[in-house]
Coordinates of C-alpha atoms in Angstrom, one line a residue:
M1 CA -106.7 -45.9 -173.1
T2 CA -110.2 -46.6 -174.2
F3 CA -111.3 -47.4 -177.7
G4 CA -114.7 -47.9 -179.3
F5 CA -115.8 -50.0 -182.2
A6 CA -118.7 -49.9 -184.6
P7 CA -120.9 -53.0 -184.9
A8 CA -120.6 -55.1 -188.0
S9 CA -123.4 -55.0 -190.5
A10 CA -126.3 -57.3 -189.6
A11 CA -126.1 -58.7 -193.1
A12 CA -122.6 -60.0 -192.5
S13 CA -123.7 -62.5 -190.0
T14 CA -126.6 -64.9 -189.7
S15 CA -127.7 -66.7 -186.5
A16 CA -126.8 -70.1 -188.1
A17 CA -123.3 -68.9 -188.9
S18 CA -122.9 -67.3 -185.5
A19 CA -123.8 -70.5 -183.7
N20 CA -120.6 -72.1 -185.0
R21 CA -118.5 -69.2 -183.8
L22 CA -118.7 -69.8 -180.1
L23 CA -117.0 -72.1 -177.6
E24 CA -118.7 -73.8 -174.7
P25 CA -117.0 -74.1 -171.3
A26 CA -116.1 -77.8 -171.8
E27 CA -114.5 -77.0 -175.2
W28 CA -112.6 -74.0 -173.6
A29 CA -111.3 -76.2 -170.8
A30 CA -110.2 -78.9 -173.2
A31 CA -108.2 -76.3 -175.3
G32 CA -105.4 -76.2 -172.8
I33 CA -105.7 -72.5 -171.9
P34 CA -102.9 -71.6 -169.5
L35 CA -103.9 -71.0 -165.9
L36 CA -103.2 -67.6 -164.3
R37 CA -101.0 -67.9 -161.3
N38 CA -102.7 -65.0 -159.5
P39 CA -106.0 -64.3 -161.2
R40 CA -107.3 -61.9 -158.5
E41 CA -104.2 -59.7 -158.9
V42 CA -104.7 -59.6 -162.7
V43 CA -108.4 -58.8 -162.3
S44 CA -107.9 -56.1 -159.7
G45 CA -105.1 -54.5 -161.7
L46 CA -107.3 -54.3 -164.9
H47 CA -110.3 -53.1 -162.9
A48 CA -108.2 -50.3 -161.3
R49 CA -106.7 -49.4 -164.7
H50 CA -109.9 -49.4 -166.8
H51 CA -112.9 -49.0 -164.4
P52 CA -115.0 -51.3 -166.6
Q53 CA -118.8 -50.8 -166.6
P54 CA -121.3 -53.4 -168.0
A55 CA -120.7 -54.0 -171.7
T56 CA -117.0 -53.1 -171.4
A57 CA -114.3 -55.5 -172.6
V58 CA -110.7 -55.2 -171.5
I59 CA -108.0 -57.0 -173.6
A60 CA -104.6 -57.3 -171.9
V61 CA -101.2 -58.8 -172.9
L62 CA -99.1 -60.4 -170.2
D63 CA -95.4 -61.4 -170.3
P64 CA -94.2 -64.8 -169.1
D65 CA -94.1 -63.5 -165.5
E66 CA -97.7 -62.3 -165.8
R67 CA -96.6 -58.6 -165.8
L68 CA -98.9 -56.4 -167.8
R69 CA -97.4 -55.2 -171.0
A70 CA -100.3 -53.5 -172.7
S71 CA -104.1 -53.3 -172.4
A72 CA -107.1 -51.5 -173.9
S73 CA -110.8 -51.2 -173.1
F74 CA -113.7 -50.7 -175.3
V75 CA -117.5 -50.7 -175.1
R76 CA -119.4 -53.5 -176.9
R77 CA -122.1 -51.8 -179.1
P78 CA -125.5 -53.4 -179.4
A79 CA -125.3 -56.1 -182.0
P80 CA -125.8 -59.9 -182.2
A81 CA -123.1 -61.8 -180.3
D82 CA -120.8 -63.2 -183.0
G83 CA -117.3 -64.7 -182.5
W84 CA -116.1 -63.5 -185.9
M85 CA -117.0 -59.9 -185.1
F86 CA -115.5 -60.1 -181.6
R87 CA -112.3 -61.6 -183.2
N88 CA -112.0 -58.7 -185.5
V89 CA -112.4 -56.0 -182.9
L90 CA -110.0 -57.8 -180.5
L91 CA -107.4 -58.2 -183.2
A92 CA -107.8 -54.5 -184.0
Q93 CA -107.2 -53.6 -180.4
L94 CA -104.1 -55.8 -180.2
R95 CA -102.6 -54.3 -183.3
L96 CA -103.0 -50.8 -181.7
I97 CA -101.4 -51.7 -178.4
I98 CA -98.6 -54.2 -179.1
P99 CA -96.6 -55.6 -182.0
H100 CA -97.4 -59.1 -183.2
D101 CA -95.3 -62.1 -182.4
L102 CA -95.9 -64.0 -185.6
R103 CA -92.2 -64.5 -186.2
R104 CA -91.7 -66.6 -183.0
R105 CA -92.0 -70.4 -183.3
T106 CA -93.7 -70.5 -179.9
P107 CA -95.8 -67.7 -178.4
V108 CA -94.3 -66.0 -175.4
R109 CA -96.8 -63.4 -174.4
T110 CA -100.4 -64.2 -173.4
A111 CA -103.6 -62.3 -174.0
V112 CA -106.4 -62.4 -171.5
L113 CA -109.9 -60.9 -171.8
L114 CA -112.0 -59.4 -169.0
Y115 CA -115.6 -58.7 -169.9
C116 CA -117.9 -56.8 -167.6
R117 CA -121.6 -57.6 -168.2
D118 CA -125.0 -57.7 -166.6
G119 CA -126.6 -60.9 -165.4
D120 CA -125.1 -63.6 -163.2
A121 CA -121.9 -65.5 -163.5
R122 CA -123.3 -68.4 -165.5
W123 CA -121.9 -69.0 -169.0
T124 CA -123.9 -67.4 -171.9
E125 CA -123.7 -67.7 -175.6
E126 CA -122.2 -64.2 -175.6
D127 CA -119.3 -65.5 -173.4
G128 CA -118.9 -68.3 -175.9
A129 CA -118.6 -65.9 -178.8
W130 CA -115.9 -63.8 -176.8
M131 CA -114.0 -67.0 -176.2
W132 CA -114.0 -67.9 -179.9
G133 CA -113.0 -64.4 -180.8
L134 CA -110.2 -64.3 -178.2
R135 CA -108.7 -67.6 -179.3
D136 CA -108.8 -66.7 -183.0
A137 CA -107.4 -63.2 -182.4
C138 CA -104.5 -64.6 -180.4
T139 CA -103.6 -67.0 -183.2
L140 CA -103.6 -64.2 -185.8
H141 CA -101.4 -62.0 -183.6
G142 CA -98.9 -64.6 -182.5
L143 CA -100.0 -64.7 -178.9
R144 CA -101.0 -67.5 -176.5
C145 CA -104.7 -67.5 -175.8
G146 CA -105.1 -66.9 -172.1
A147 CA -108.0 -66.7 -169.6
Y148 CA -111.5 -65.3 -170.3
I149 CA -112.8 -63.6 -167.2
T150 CA -116.3 -62.3 -166.6
L151 CA -117.1 -59.4 -164.2
T152 CA -120.7 -59.4 -163.0
R153 CA -122.7 -58.3 -160.0
D154 CA -121.7 -61.6 -158.4
G155 CA -118.0 -60.8 -158.7
W156 CA -115.4 -62.1 -161.1
Q157 CA -115.0 -65.6 -162.6
V158 CA -112.4 -67.3 -164.8
L159 CA -114.6 -69.3 -167.1
G160 CA -113.7 -72.9 -167.7
E161 CA -111.6 -73.0 -164.5
G162 CA -114.1 -72.5 -161.7
R163 CA -112.0 -69.8 -160.0
G164 CA -113.4 -66.5 -158.9
G165 CA -114.1 -64.0 -156.2
R166 CA -116.6 -61.5 -154.9
R167 CA -114.5 -58.4 -155.4
P168 CA -114.1 -56.6 -157.6
H169 CA -117.6 -56.9 -159.2
S170 CA -119.4 -54.9 -161.9
A171 CA -120.7 -52.2 -159.4
S172 CA -117.6 -51.9 -157.1
A173 CA -115.4 -48.9 -157.0
P174 CA -111.9 -49.6 -158.3
E175 CA -109.1 -49.9 -155.8
P176 CA -106.4 -47.3 -155.9
F177 CA -104.2 -48.1 -158.8
A178 CA -101.0 -48.2 -156.7
T179 CA -102.7 -50.5 -154.2
S180 CA -103.8 -53.0 -156.8
E181 CA -100.3 -53.5 -158.3
A182 CA -97.8 -52.7 -155.5
P183 CA -96.8 -55.5 -153.1
P184 CA -97.5 -54.8 -149.4
P185 CA -94.8 -52.9 -147.7
L186 CA -92.1 -54.9 -146.0
P187 CA -91.9 -54.5 -142.2
R188 CA -89.2 -52.0 -141.2
T189 CA -86.2 -53.3 -139.3
G190 CA -84.0 -51.4 -136.9
G191 CA -84.9 -48.4 -134.8
A192 CA -86.2 -48.1 -131.2
A193 CA -89.5 -50.0 -131.8
S194 CA -87.7 -53.0 -133.3
E195 CA -85.3 -53.1 -130.4
V196 CA -88.2 -53.1 -127.9
L197 CA -89.8 -56.0 -129.7
R198 CA -86.6 -57.9 -129.8
R199 CA -86.1 -57.5 -126.1
A200 CA -89.7 -58.5 -125.3
A201 CA -89.2 -61.7 -127.4
A202 CA -85.9 -62.5 -125.7
A203 CA -87.5 -62.1 -122.3
R204 CA -90.2 -64.7 -122.9

């Protein structure tokens, strides 16, 4: 499901205030963000599910086994990059798609953010604002703050970790949904073909 959001009033934010509402890659890496076990699988699954175009953000909630529990995508409207504004819209999306976990002593579920944008894979202040917003929104919704992933013409990259890949990228067609999530089929056993292979192996 795709949602939109209206930009905050320009008067609500100044560039000086915005500068304090972003995280640089070193700060993000030092924050102890949990690593994804299989980032390409997460990226490919979200790409197939939401078909993000530049200026599209996808917020997703994963369970402890990295299974997708909920996700939503929305288009970032033209406005100054500000972590407080991004925090508010991410929190609003989380409240729409999944109940909070504020009653838990320790967060169990993890939120990750995939942002498709123009430009190359290098960190930008806009990325820093998304990082700040994601971390704060997770705290307010009782979730663990997970990976921030950019999707550009160069491919995808988990910022602060140095992991990435060339596909999918911001202009690539999404993989079939079933292909992106289903494991490869197991080889069939039994039957005439299997018997022929078994005999050939025994004869070597």
